[in-house]
Coordinates of C-alpha atoms in Angstrom, one line a residue:
Chain P
X498 CA -71.0 -66.2 -20.7
X499 CA -67.3 -66.1 -21.3
X500 CA -64.8 -65.3 -24.4
X501 CA -63.2 -68.4 -25.2
X502 CA -59.7 -67.6 -27.0
X503 CA -57.9 -70.2 -28.9
X504 CA -53.9 -69.8 -28.2
X505 CA -51.3 -71.7 -29.9
X506 CA -48.6 -73.4 -28.7
X507 CA -45.9 -74.8 -31.3
X508 CA -43.4 -77.1 -29.8
X509 CA -45.1 -76.1 -26.6
X510 CA -43.7 -72.7 -26.6
X511 CA -46.8 -70.1 -26.2
X512 CA -47.0 -68.3 -29.5
X513 CA -46.7 -64.2 -29.4
X514 CA -49.9 -64.0 -31.0
X515 CA -51.5 -65.9 -28.6
X516 CA -50.4 -63.4 -25.7
X517 CA -51.8 -60.7 -28.2
X518 CA -55.2 -62.8 -28.7
X519 CA -55.8 -63.4 -25.1
X520 CA -55.5 -59.5 -23.9
X521 CA -57.7 -58.7 -27.2
X522 CA -60.1 -61.2 -25.7
X523 CA -59.5 -59.6 -22.3
X524 CA -60.5 -56.2 -23.8
X525 CA -63.9 -57.2 -24.9
X526 CA -64.5 -59.2 -21.9
X527 CA -64.2 -56.1 -19.5
X528 CA -66.6 -54.2 -22.1
X529 CA -69.4 -56.9 -21.6
X530 CA -69.1 -57.9 -18.1
X531 CA -67.5 -61.3 -18.9
X532 CA -64.2 -63.5 -18.6
X533 CA -62.1 -65.0 -20.6
X534 CA -60.5 -68.8 -20.8
X535 CA -58.1 -70.1 -23.1
X536 CA -58.2 -72.9 -25.1
X537 CA -55.0 -74.8 -26.3
X538 CA -53.1 -78.2 -26.4
X539 CA -49.7 -79.7 -26.6
X540 CA -46.4 -80.3 -24.2
X541 CA -47.3 -76.6 -22.3
X542 CA -46.1 -76.1 -19.1
X543 CA -48.6 -75.6 -16.5
X544 CA -46.4 -72.5 -14.7
X545 CA -46.8 -70.9 -18.7
X546 CA -50.3 -71.4 -18.7
X547 CA -51.1 -70.1 -16.0
X548 CA -49.0 -67.2 -16.5
X549 CA -51.6 -66.8 -19.7
X550 CA -53.3 -64.6 -16.2
X551 CA -50.9 -61.6 -16.3
X552 CA -52.7 -61.2 -20.4
X553 CA -56.2 -61.5 -18.8
X554 CA -57.1 -65.4 -19.0
X555 CA -59.3 -66.1 -16.3
X556 CA -59.6 -69.9 -17.1
X557 CA -57.5 -72.3 -19.5
X558 CA -58.1 -75.8 -20.9
X559 CA -55.8 -77.6 -21.6
X560 CA -55.9 -80.8 -23.5
X561 CA -52.0 -82.1 -23.6
X562 CA -53.3 -85.9 -25.0
X563 CA -53.2 -83.8 -28.5
X564 CA -49.7 -83.2 -30.2
X565 CA -50.2 -82.4 -33.3
X566 CA -52.0 -79.7 -35.1
X567 CA -55.2 -82.0 -36.5
X568 CA -57.8 -79.7 -38.2
X569 CA -60.6 -82.3 -37.5
X570 CA -59.7 -83.3 -33.9
X571 CA -59.2 -79.6 -32.7
X572 CA -62.4 -78.2 -34.5
X573 CA -64.3 -80.4 -32.5
X574 CA -62.5 -79.8 -29.1
X575 CA -62.8 -76.3 -29.9
X576 CA -67.0 -77.0 -30.2
X577 CA -66.7 -78.3 -27.0
X578 CA -65.1 -75.8 -25.7
X579 CA -67.8 -73.3 -26.6
X580 CA -70.8 -75.2 -25.6
X581 CA -68.6 -76.2 -21.9
X582 CA -68.4 -72.2 -21.7
X583 CA -70.8 -71.2 -22.9
X584 CA -69.2 -68.6 -25.3
X585 CA -70.6 -66.2 -27.5
X586 CA -67.2 -64.6 -28.5
X587 CA -64.3 -66.7 -30.1
X588 CA -60.6 -65.5 -30.4
X589 CA -57.9 -66.7 -32.7
X590 CA -54.8 -65.2 -34.2
X591 CA -54.9 -65.1 -38.1
X592 CA -52.1 -67.1 -38.0
X593 CA -51.9 -70.8 -40.0
X594 CA -53.4 -72.7 -37.1
X595 CA -56.0 -70.0 -37.3
X596 CA -56.8 -70.0 -40.8
X597 CA -56.6 -73.8 -40.4
X598 CA -59.3 -73.7 -37.6
X599 CA -61.6 -70.6 -37.5
X600 CA -63.3 -70.9 -40.9
X601 CA -63.9 -75.0 -40.0
X602 CA -65.3 -73.7 -36.7
X603 CA -67.5 -71.0 -38.2
X604 CA -69.2 -73.3 -40.1
X605 CA -70.0 -76.3 -38.1
X606 CA -71.6 -73.5 -35.5
X607 CA -73.2 -71.7 -38.3
X608 CA -71.0 -68.7 -36.4
X609 CA -70.3 -65.9 -38.3
X610 CA -66.3 -65.3 -38.6
X611 CA -64.3 -61.8 -39.8
X612 CA -60.3 -62.4 -40.1
X613 CA -57.7 -60.7 -40.0
X614 CA -59.3 -58.2 -37.1
X615 CA -57.1 -55.0 -36.8
X616 CA -59.1 -53.1 -33.7
X617 CA -61.3 -54.2 -30.9
X618 CA -65.0 -55.0 -32.3
X619 CA -67.1 -52.0 -31.8
X620 CA -70.5 -53.4 -29.5
X621 CA -73.2 -51.6 -29.4
X622 CA -76.4 -53.3 -28.7
X623 CA -76.9 -56.2 -31.0
X624 CA -75.0 -54.5 -33.2
X625 CA -71.4 -56.0 -33.3
X626 CA -68.8 -54.8 -35.9
X627 CA -65.0 -55.6 -36.9
X628 CA -62.4 -53.7 -38.6
X629 CA -60.2 -56.3 -40.6
X630 CA -57.7 -55.2 -43.5
X631 CA -58.7 -55.7 -47.2
X632 CA -56.8 -55.7 -50.1
X633 CA -54.0 -56.7 -49.1
X634 CA -53.1 -53.9 -46.4
X635 CA -54.4 -51.0 -49.4
X636 CA -57.7 -50.9 -47.1
X637 CA -59.9 -51.9 -43.9
X638 CA -63.4 -52.7 -44.1
X639 CA -65.9 -52.6 -40.9
X640 CA -67.7 -55.8 -41.0
X641 CA -71.5 -56.7 -39.0
X642 CA -71.1 -60.1 -37.7
X643 CA -74.9 -61.4 -37.6
X644 CA -74.3 -64.4 -36.0
X645 CA -75.1 -65.2 -31.7
X646 CA -71.5 -66.8 -31.3
X647 CA -69.2 -64.5 -33.3
X648 CA -65.7 -65.5 -33.7
X649 CA -62.8 -62.9 -34.8
X650 CA -59.4 -63.9 -36.2
X651 CA -56.6 -60.7 -35.0
X652 CA -53.6 -59.8 -37.6
X653 CA -50.4 -60.3 -35.4
X654 CA -48.9 -57.2 -34.6
X655 CA -52.6 -55.2 -33.7
X656 CA -52.7 -54.7 -30.1
X657 CA -49.9 -54.4 -26.9
X658 CA -50.5 -56.5 -24.2
X659 CA -49.7 -54.7 -20.9
X660 CA -49.2 -57.2 -18.0
X661 CA -51.4 -57.4 -15.1
X662 CA -50.8 -59.8 -12.1
X663 CA -52.9 -62.5 -11.9
X664 CA -52.3 -65.8 -12.8
X665 CA -55.2 -68.2 -14.4
X666 CA -56.4 -71.5 -12.9
X667 CA -55.7 -74.2 -15.7
X668 CA -58.2 -77.3 -16.1
X669 CA -57.2 -80.6 -17.9
X670 CA -59.9 -80.6 -21.0
X671 CA -60.0 -84.0 -22.8
X672 CA -63.3 -83.9 -24.4
X673 CA -64.1 -86.6 -27.3
X674 CA -62.5 -85.5 -30.1
X675 CA -61.9 -88.8 -32.9
X676 CA -58.6 -88.0 -34.5
X677 CA -59.1 -86.8 -37.9
X678 CA -57.2 -87.7 -41.2
X679 CA -54.7 -85.6 -41.7
X680 CA -51.3 -86.9 -40.0
X681 CA -48.0 -85.0 -39.2
X682 CA -44.8 -86.5 -40.8
X683 CA -42.5 -84.3 -40.2
X684 CA -41.9 -80.6 -38.7
X685 CA -39.3 -79.0 -40.0
X686 CA -38.8 -75.8 -38.3
X687 CA -36.6 -72.4 -39.3
X688 CA -33.3 -72.4 -38.1
X689 CA -34.2 -71.6 -34.0
X690 CA -32.1 -68.0 -34.2
X691 CA -34.4 -66.2 -36.5
X692 CA -37.4 -64.1 -34.9
X693 CA -40.2 -65.2 -37.0
X694 CA -41.3 -62.4 -39.4
X695 CA -45.1 -62.3 -38.9
X696 CA -44.8 -61.6 -35.2
X697 CA -41.3 -59.4 -35.5
X698 CA -41.7 -55.7 -33.6
X699 CA -39.0 -54.5 -36.1
X700 CA -38.2 -55.7 -39.5
X701 CA -35.1 -55.2 -41.8
X702 CA -35.6 -56.1 -45.2
X703 CA -33.9 -55.7 -49.0
X704 CA -34.3 -55.7 -52.6
X705 CA -32.5 -55.9 -55.5
X706 CA -30.7 -53.0 -54.7
X707 CA -28.6 -55.7 -52.9
X708 CA -27.3 -57.1 -56.5
X709 CA -26.7 -60.9 -55.0
X710 CA -27.3 -63.4 -52.2
X711 CA -23.9 -62.5 -51.1
X712 CA -24.4 -59.4 -49.8
X713 CA -26.7 -60.0 -47.3
X714 CA -24.8 -60.1 -44.7
X715 CA -24.8 -56.5 -44.3
X716 CA -28.7 -56.8 -44.0
X717 CA -28.1 -59.8 -41.4
X718 CA -26.0 -57.6 -39.4
X719 CA -28.5 -54.6 -39.3
X720 CA -31.2 -57.7 -38.4
X721 CA -29.0 -59.0 -35.3
X722 CA -28.0 -55.3 -34.1
X723 CA -31.4 -54.4 -33.9
X724 CA -33.2 -57.7 -32.6
X725 CA -35.4 -57.6 -35.7
X726 CA -36.0 -60.5 -38.1
X727 CA -35.2 -59.7 -42.5
X728 CA -37.2 -59.7 -45.1
X729 CA -36.9 -59.3 -48.9
X730 CA -39.1 -58.1 -52.0
X731 CA -41.1 -60.1 -54.6
X732 CA -38.3 -60.3 -57.3
X733 CA -35.2 -61.5 -54.5
X734 CA -37.6 -64.0 -53.1
X735 CA -38.8 -65.3 -57.2
X736 CA -34.8 -65.9 -58.2
X737 CA -34.2 -67.7 -54.6
X738 CA -32.2 -65.4 -53.2
X739 CA -33.6 -65.4 -49.8
X740 CA -36.5 -68.0 -49.1
X741 CA -39.6 -67.8 -50.0
X742 CA -41.2 -67.6 -46.5
X743 CA -39.1 -63.6 -46.0
X744 CA -41.4 -62.9 -49.4
X745 CA -44.0 -60.1 -48.2
X746 CA -46.3 -58.2 -50.2
X747 CA -49.2 -58.3 -52.1
X748 CA -48.6 -62.0 -53.0
X749 CA -45.9 -63.1 -49.9
X750 CA -47.0 -62.3 -46.6
X751 CA -48.4 -58.9 -45.2
X752 CA -47.0 -58.0 -41.9
X753 CA -47.4 -54.3 -39.8
X754 CA -44.4 -54.2 -37.2
X755 CA -43.7 -51.4 -35.5
X756 CA -40.3 -50.5 -37.6
X757 CA -39.7 -51.7 -41.1
X758 CA -36.4 -50.9 -42.7
X759 CA -35.9 -51.0 -46.3
X760 CA -32.6 -51.2 -48.2
X761 CA -32.8 -51.0 -52.2
X762 CA -36.3 -52.1 -52.3
X763 CA -38.5 -49.0 -54.9
X764 CA -41.7 -49.8 -53.3
X765 CA -43.7 -51.0 -56.3
X766 CA -47.5 -51.1 -54.6
X767 CA -47.8 -54.5 -54.8
X768 CA -44.6 -53.9 -52.0
X769 CA -46.3 -51.6 -50.2
X770 CA -49.7 -53.8 -49.7
X771 CA -47.7 -56.1 -47.9
X772 CA -46.0 -53.3 -45.5
X773 CA -47.5 -49.8 -45.1
X774 CA -50.0 -51.1 -42.2
X775 CA -46.2 -50.6 -40.3
X776 CA -45.9 -48.3 -37.6
X777 CA -42.8 -46.4 -38.7
X778 CA -41.1 -46.9 -41.9
X779 CA -37.2 -45.9 -43.0
X780 CA -36.5 -46.5 -47.3
X781 CA -33.1 -46.2 -48.1
X782 CA -32.5 -46.3 -51.9
X783 CA -30.1 -44.6 -54.3
X784 CA -32.8 -43.0 -56.2
X785 CA -34.4 -39.8 -54.4
X786 CA -37.9 -40.9 -56.9
X787 CA -38.1 -44.3 -55.4
X788 CA -42.2 -44.5 -54.9
X789 CA -41.0 -45.8 -51.2
X790 CA -40.2 -42.7 -50.4
X791 CA -43.6 -41.3 -50.7
X792 CA -44.8 -44.5 -47.7
X793 CA -41.9 -43.7 -45.6
X794 CA -41.6 -41.5 -42.5
X795 CA -37.7 -41.4 -42.6
X796 CA -35.8 -42.0 -45.7
X797 CA -32.2 -41.7 -46.5
X798 CA -31.2 -40.8 -49.9
X799 CA -27.7 -43.3 -50.2
X800 CA -26.1 -46.6 -51.2
X801 CA -27.3 -49.5 -48.7
X802 CA -23.7 -50.6 -49.2
X803 CA -22.5 -47.6 -47.5
X804 CA -25.9 -46.7 -45.2
X805 CA -26.5 -50.5 -44.0
X806 CA -23.0 -50.4 -42.5
X807 CA -23.4 -47.3 -40.9
X808 CA -26.5 -47.8 -39.7
X809 CA -25.7 -50.4 -37.8
X810 CA -22.6 -49.0 -36.3
X811 CA -25.5 -46.4 -34.7
X812 CA -27.5 -49.1 -33.9
X813 CA -24.6 -50.9 -31.4
X814 CA -23.7 -47.5 -30.0
X815 CA -26.5 -46.4 -29.5
X816 CA -27.7 -50.1 -27.6
X817 CA -24.5 -49.7 -26.1
X818 CA -25.2 -46.4 -24.0
X819 CA -28.8 -47.3 -23.5
Chain C
X873 CA -54.6 -111.9 -105.7
X874 CA -57.4 -109.6 -104.6
X875 CA -58.3 -112.5 -102.7
X876 CA -55.7 -112.9 -100.8
X877 CA -55.8 -108.9 -100.1
X878 CA -58.7 -108.7 -99.2
X879 CA -58.3 -111.6 -96.7
X880 CA -55.3 -109.8 -95.1
X881 CA -57.3 -106.1 -95.2
X882 CA -59.7 -107.9 -93.4
X883 CA -56.7 -109.5 -90.9
X884 CA -55.4 -106.5 -90.9
X885 CA -58.4 -104.3 -89.9
X886 CA -59.5 -106.8 -87.1
X887 CA -56.2 -106.6 -85.2
X888 CA -56.0 -103.0 -85.0
X889 CA -59.5 -103.2 -83.7
X890 CA -58.3 -105.7 -81.5
X891 CA -55.0 -103.6 -80.4
X892 CA -57.4 -100.5 -80.2
X893 CA -59.9 -101.9 -77.5
X894 CA -57.1 -103.2 -76.0
X895 CA -56.2 -99.3 -76.0
X896 CA -59.3 -98.5 -74.7
X897 CA -60.0 -101.4 -72.1
X898 CA -56.3 -100.5 -70.8
X899 CA -57.1 -96.8 -70.7
X900 CA -60.4 -97.4 -68.5
X901 CA -58.7 -99.5 -66.3
X902 CA -56.4 -96.8 -65.5
X903 CA -58.8 -94.0 -65.4
X904 CA -60.5 -96.5 -63.3
X905 CA -57.6 -97.0 -60.6
X906 CA -55.8 -93.5 -61.0
X907 CA -58.1 -91.1 -62.5
X908 CA -58.3 -88.0 -61.0
X909 CA -61.6 -85.5 -60.4
X910 CA -60.6 -82.0 -59.2
X911 CA -62.5 -78.8 -58.9
X912 CA -60.7 -75.7 -58.1
X913 CA -62.6 -72.7 -56.8
X914 CA -61.5 -69.3 -58.6
X915 CA -62.1 -66.0 -58.0
X916 CA -62.1 -62.4 -59.3
X917 CA -59.9 -59.8 -58.3
X918 CA -58.5 -56.5 -59.1
X919 CA -55.4 -56.7 -60.8
X920 CA -52.9 -56.3 -58.3
X921 CA -51.4 -52.4 -59.4
X922 CA -55.1 -51.3 -59.1
X923 CA -55.4 -48.6 -56.9
X924 CA -58.0 -48.7 -54.2
X925 CA -61.0 -46.5 -53.9
X926 CA -64.6 -46.5 -52.7
X927 CA -68.0 -45.1 -53.8
X928 CA -71.6 -44.8 -52.7
X929 CA -70.9 -42.8 -49.2
X930 CA -67.4 -45.7 -48.3
X931 CA -69.9 -49.2 -48.8
X932 CA -68.4 -50.1 -52.2
X933 CA -65.2 -50.9 -54.1
X934 CA -65.0 -48.8 -56.8
X935 CA -64.6 -50.4 -60.0
X936 CA -64.1 -48.0 -62.6
X937 CA -61.4 -48.4 -64.5
X938 CA -60.1 -51.4 -62.9
X939 CA -59.0 -54.8 -64.5
X940 CA -59.8 -58.0 -63.1
X941 CA -57.9 -60.9 -63.0
X942 CA -58.4 -64.6 -61.8
X943 CA -57.1 -64.3 -57.8
X944 CA -53.5 -64.9 -58.0
X945 CA -53.5 -67.7 -55.6
X946 CA -56.4 -69.6 -57.5
X947 CA -54.4 -69.2 -61.0
X948 CA -50.9 -69.6 -60.2
X949 CA -51.2 -72.4 -57.3
X950 CA -54.3 -74.2 -57.8
X951 CA -55.1 -73.8 -60.7
X952 CA -52.0 -74.9 -62.2
X953 CA -51.1 -77.2 -59.7
X954 CA -54.6 -79.0 -60.8
X955 CA -53.6 -79.4 -64.0
X956 CA -50.4 -80.6 -63.2
X957 CA -51.7 -83.6 -60.9
X958 CA -54.3 -84.4 -63.8
X959 CA -52.1 -84.9 -66.7
X960 CA -49.7 -87.1 -64.4
X961 CA -52.7 -89.3 -63.2
X962 CA -55.2 -88.8 -66.1
X963 CA -59.2 -86.9 -65.2
X964 CA -60.8 -83.8 -64.9
X965 CA -60.2 -80.4 -64.0
X966 CA -63.6 -78.3 -63.4
X967 CA -63.7 -74.7 -62.0
X968 CA -66.1 -73.5 -59.7
X969 CA -67.1 -69.5 -59.3
X970 CA -69.8 -68.0 -57.2
X971 CA -70.5 -64.5 -59.0
X972 CA -72.7 -62.7 -62.1
X973 CA -71.8 -63.0 -65.7
X974 CA -69.1 -60.5 -65.2
X975 CA -67.2 -63.3 -63.8
X976 CA -67.6 -65.2 -67.1
X977 CA -63.9 -63.3 -68.8
X978 CA -61.6 -64.4 -65.6
X979 CA -63.9 -68.7 -65.9
X980 CA -62.5 -68.1 -70.0
X981 CA -59.3 -67.5 -68.3
X982 CA -58.9 -70.1 -66.5
X983 CA -60.5 -72.6 -69.2
X984 CA -57.5 -70.8 -71.2
X985 CA -55.2 -72.0 -69.0
X986 CA -56.6 -75.6 -69.3
X987 CA -59.6 -76.3 -66.8
X988 CA -61.8 -78.9 -68.8
X989 CA -65.3 -77.2 -67.6
X990 CA -66.3 -74.4 -65.7
X991 CA -69.3 -73.7 -63.1
X992 CA -70.8 -70.5 -61.9
X993 CA -72.9 -70.4 -59.9
X994 CA -75.2 -67.2 -60.5
X995 CA -75.4 -65.4 -57.4
X996 CA -73.7 -62.0 -56.3
X997 CA -71.5 -63.3 -53.4
X998 CA -72.3 -62.8 -49.8
X999 CA -69.4 -63.7 -46.9
X1000 CA -67.3 -66.5 -47.2
X1001 CA -69.8 -68.6 -46.0
X1002 CA -72.2 -67.9 -48.7
X1003 CA -69.4 -68.8 -50.9
X1004 CA -68.9 -71.7 -49.3
X1005 CA -71.6 -73.2 -49.0
X1006 CA -72.8 -72.9 -52.8
X1007 CA -69.8 -74.7 -53.7
X1008 CA -70.4 -77.1 -50.9
X1009 CA -74.0 -77.6 -52.4
X1010 CA -72.8 -78.3 -56.0
X1011 CA -69.8 -80.4 -54.6
X1012 CA -71.4 -82.9 -52.0
X1013 CA -72.7 -85.8 -54.6
X1014 CA -70.1 -85.4 -57.0
X1015 CA -67.5 -87.3 -56.2
X1016 CA -64.3 -84.9 -56.3
X1017 CA -60.8 -86.0 -54.9
X1018 CA -59.5 -82.6 -54.3
X1019 CA -61.1 -79.7 -54.0
X1020 CA -58.4 -76.7 -54.2
X1021 CA -58.5 -72.9 -53.6
X1022 CA -56.1 -70.5 -53.1
X1023 CA -54.7 -69.5 -49.7
X1024 CA -56.7 -66.2 -49.8
X1025 CA -58.5 -63.9 -52.3
X1026 CA -56.4 -60.2 -52.7
X1027 CA -59.2 -58.7 -51.9
X1028 CA -60.8 -60.0 -49.6
X1029 CA -57.8 -62.0 -47.8
X1030 CA -60.2 -64.0 -46.0
X1031 CA -58.7 -67.4 -45.7
X1032 CA -61.7 -69.4 -45.0
X1033 CA -63.9 -70.5 -47.6
X1034 CA -61.7 -73.5 -47.9
X1035 CA -61.8 -74.6 -44.5
X1036 CA -65.4 -73.8 -44.7
X1037 CA -65.7 -76.3 -47.5
X1038 CA -64.0 -79.0 -45.8
X1039 CA -66.3 -78.6 -42.8
X1040 CA -69.3 -78.5 -44.6
X1041 CA -68.3 -81.8 -46.8
X1042 CA -67.0 -83.2 -43.7
X1043 CA -63.0 -83.6 -45.3
X1044 CA -60.1 -82.7 -44.3
X1045 CA -58.6 -79.6 -44.8
X1046 CA -55.0 -78.4 -44.9
X1047 CA -54.3 -74.9 -45.0
X1048 CA -51.3 -72.9 -46.5
X1049 CA -49.9 -75.6 -48.7
X1050 CA -47.0 -75.5 -50.6
X1051 CA -46.4 -79.1 -52.3
X1052 CA -49.0 -81.4 -52.6
X1053 CA -48.2 -84.8 -54.2
X1054 CA -50.7 -87.6 -54.6
X1055 CA -50.2 -91.2 -54.9
X1056 CA -53.1 -93.3 -55.7
X1057 CA -55.9 -92.2 -52.9
X1058 CA -52.9 -90.6 -50.7
X1059 CA -52.3 -87.1 -50.5
X1060 CA -49.1 -86.2 -48.6
X1061 CA -48.6 -81.9 -48.6
X1062 CA -45.8 -79.5 -46.9
X1063 CA -48.4 -76.7 -45.3
X1064 CA -46.9 -73.7 -43.5
X1065 CA -47.4 -73.4 -39.6
X1066 CA -45.8 -70.5 -37.0
X1067 CA -42.2 -70.5 -37.5
X1068 CA -41.8 -73.3 -39.8
X1069 CA -43.3 -76.2 -42.4
X1070 CA -45.0 -79.5 -41.5
X1071 CA -44.9 -82.2 -44.6
X1072 CA -48.7 -84.1 -43.9
X1073 CA -50.2 -87.3 -45.0
X1074 CA -53.8 -88.0 -45.7
X1075 CA -56.7 -89.9 -47.6
X1076 CA -58.8 -88.4 -50.4
X1077 CA -61.0 -86.8 -51.0
X1078 CA -59.8 -83.4 -48.8
X1079 CA -59.6 -79.9 -49.5
X1080 CA -56.3 -77.8 -50.0
X1081 CA -55.8 -74.3 -49.4
X1082 CA -52.2 -73.6 -52.0
X1083 CA -50.0 -70.9 -51.6
X1084 CA -46.6 -70.1 -53.4
X1085 CA -43.7 -72.9 -54.0
X1086 CA -46.8 -75.2 -55.1
X1087 CA -46.9 -74.3 -58.7
X1088 CA -45.5 -72.0 -61.5
X1089 CA -47.5 -69.2 -63.4
X1090 CA -48.5 -70.8 -66.9
X1091 CA -49.5 -68.1 -69.6
X1092 CA -52.6 -69.4 -71.6
X1093 CA -51.2 -70.0 -75.6
X1094 CA -53.2 -69.3 -78.6
X1095 CA -54.3 -72.9 -78.7
X1096 CA -55.9 -72.5 -74.8
X1097 CA -57.7 -69.4 -75.7
X1098 CA -59.6 -70.8 -78.6
X1099 CA -60.2 -73.6 -77.1
X1100 CA -61.5 -72.0 -74.0
X1101 CA -64.7 -70.3 -76.3
X1102 CA -66.4 -74.0 -77.0
X1103 CA -65.5 -75.6 -73.7
X1104 CA -68.1 -76.0 -71.3
X1105 CA -69.3 -73.0 -68.6
X1106 CA -72.1 -74.5 -66.8
X1107 CA -74.3 -71.6 -64.9
X1108 CA -75.8 -73.2 -62.3
X1109 CA -78.9 -71.1 -59.8
X1110 CA -77.6 -70.7 -56.1
X1111 CA -79.2 -72.4 -53.3
X1112 CA -80.9 -70.6 -50.8
X1113 CA -78.0 -69.7 -48.2
X1114 CA -77.8 -66.4 -45.9
X1115 CA -74.6 -64.8 -45.1
X1116 CA -73.1 -64.5 -41.2
X1117 CA -71.3 -61.7 -41.9
X1118 CA -71.7 -58.1 -43.5
X1119 CA -69.5 -55.5 -45.1
X1120 CA -70.6 -52.5 -43.6
X1121 CA -67.8 -49.6 -44.6
X1122 CA -64.5 -49.4 -46.2
X1123 CA -61.6 -46.7 -45.1
X1124 CA -58.5 -45.9 -46.4
X1125 CA -55.2 -45.8 -44.4
X1126 CA -54.7 -42.4 -42.9
X1127 CA -51.9 -40.4 -45.3
X1128 CA -48.3 -40.7 -44.2
X1129 CA -47.1 -37.3 -43.3
X1130 CA -43.4 -36.1 -46.4
X1131 CA -41.2 -38.2 -45.4
X1132 CA -38.0 -36.9 -43.1
X1133 CA -34.8 -37.0 -45.2
X1134 CA -32.0 -37.9 -42.7
X1135 CA -28.0 -37.2 -44.5
X1136 CA -26.7 -40.3 -45.0
X1137 CA -23.5 -40.1 -43.4
X1138 CA -25.7 -38.9 -40.0
X1139 CA -27.0 -42.2 -39.2
X1140 CA -26.9 -41.9 -35.2
X1141 CA -29.4 -38.7 -36.6
X1142 CA -32.0 -41.6 -37.4
X1143 CA -30.9 -43.8 -34.7
X1144 CA -32.4 -41.1 -32.4
X1145 CA -35.5 -40.4 -34.4
X1146 CA -36.4 -43.9 -34.4
X1147 CA -35.7 -43.4 -30.5
X1148 CA -36.9 -40.5 -29.4
X1149 CA -40.0 -39.2 -32.0
X1150 CA -40.7 -42.9 -33.5
X1151 CA -40.4 -44.4 -29.7
X1152 CA -39.6 -48.1 -31.9
X1153 CA -36.2 -48.5 -30.7

């Protein structure tokens, strides 16, 4: 028996969430005396694949013939890998690829799926339960998977991998899998220097309190000093001050970084839903009554236009000395 | 004079008939070529401002005083985009919901926004697989060109039903799409991928999960609300399906301790706390 981890490697680079999924799989393997096999595709270097061993993979199956994320073809490849490895637990990341493939594979194999898992499963005899985020971050639910094969899709930033020393054995894996009907015409990647928001450990976010898109320089300066991603509240995205993919909250994306700094965001319940699983929250607001302070670990009652540049300077000073 | 008028009127009527007939034929032809048959999956969700709590020893969501809405992704994006495509090409938009009679108010809302008809599979929804299988069973012999879902529900955040329907029907699936255009039998879409978007193309029929960017919210008007009362809401009995997973219990996130306020003039202190106390930088 093995644990099969489906790793995404967009443009040949293994995603951070994929390392987390491999490490998560390894924790399950250790508890169930099994090993981790990683499945991936595309132009990934063999050395990068072998290095997945540092996160707990014993074996890596790679299909370099498939270049595009085609849902039908990759599902067929996934099913073939499950059969070859006799996998009983399959791990995806709860990211775009995982959201596309995990449900298909679940229906194909009649294997129960829990998406957005935030913790390791509890395994006790025949009981296998997985905790996931529900109500858009306002609660968690515990779900039993009742089928022999189990599929989990892991919420990014839910586990911190610790690197070990081994390398994994890399094998080419090219099962018969008919090309699917969806063709990729073009990929538009976000500008290179930015950190993808769902994966970011540190996030600097701002809202209407910034008064206009022309004032985002002070937000970006702080993000750059910290090495953080930028995010925004819904009104800001709706007014097109910032791109929609930066919108966090109930109808945007839910994130759980180590640090979330919010400037000029009052903290409506819909916004909190997307961020209240962050490890540490810093709120900067002129209004001491802003509801966001109730959800914050650290609060600064002050004008973002003054506080943000000061904080940026303090971060730079700290980085220079450490 | 009278005879002349009569003859002319007859001619006139015949001519109108011919024109009408041409219209009907043209319309039928147009419908044959372009008509789209769209199925939109609609689910019920608590209003976004709802304070979440649980009952029955934390095994059930507390619905007391909760206002229910159409799941925003299903309504704002899937349903409205379906209506826009239908308005452009002709055709029908049908909604489908798996749930009890308590779902009827949100189904009427979808009809008021403009759906032509609705189907409710009369069953307490189990897990995502249960729901997807019910919808696939209904849709399998109806010849829908497009099945649209929201990218996820705001209560379970599963993002599962669309992909499962696609697999059960053997159709392609495009998830988290922010754009959807249809030309003849070909759809062009934009979808989210890790770190960017991808433009993809594929033949109908297909299943699409819809996200922000695809359409703008529509507020139902009085005419829509009145019309919704008489539109058909067909209730069908469920197929026999077993859920693959089961929710055992719920928990709320731990309460935050009280906020530590930092002097706005002393950002060095904040950085120090983030480093030594919170250990996040």
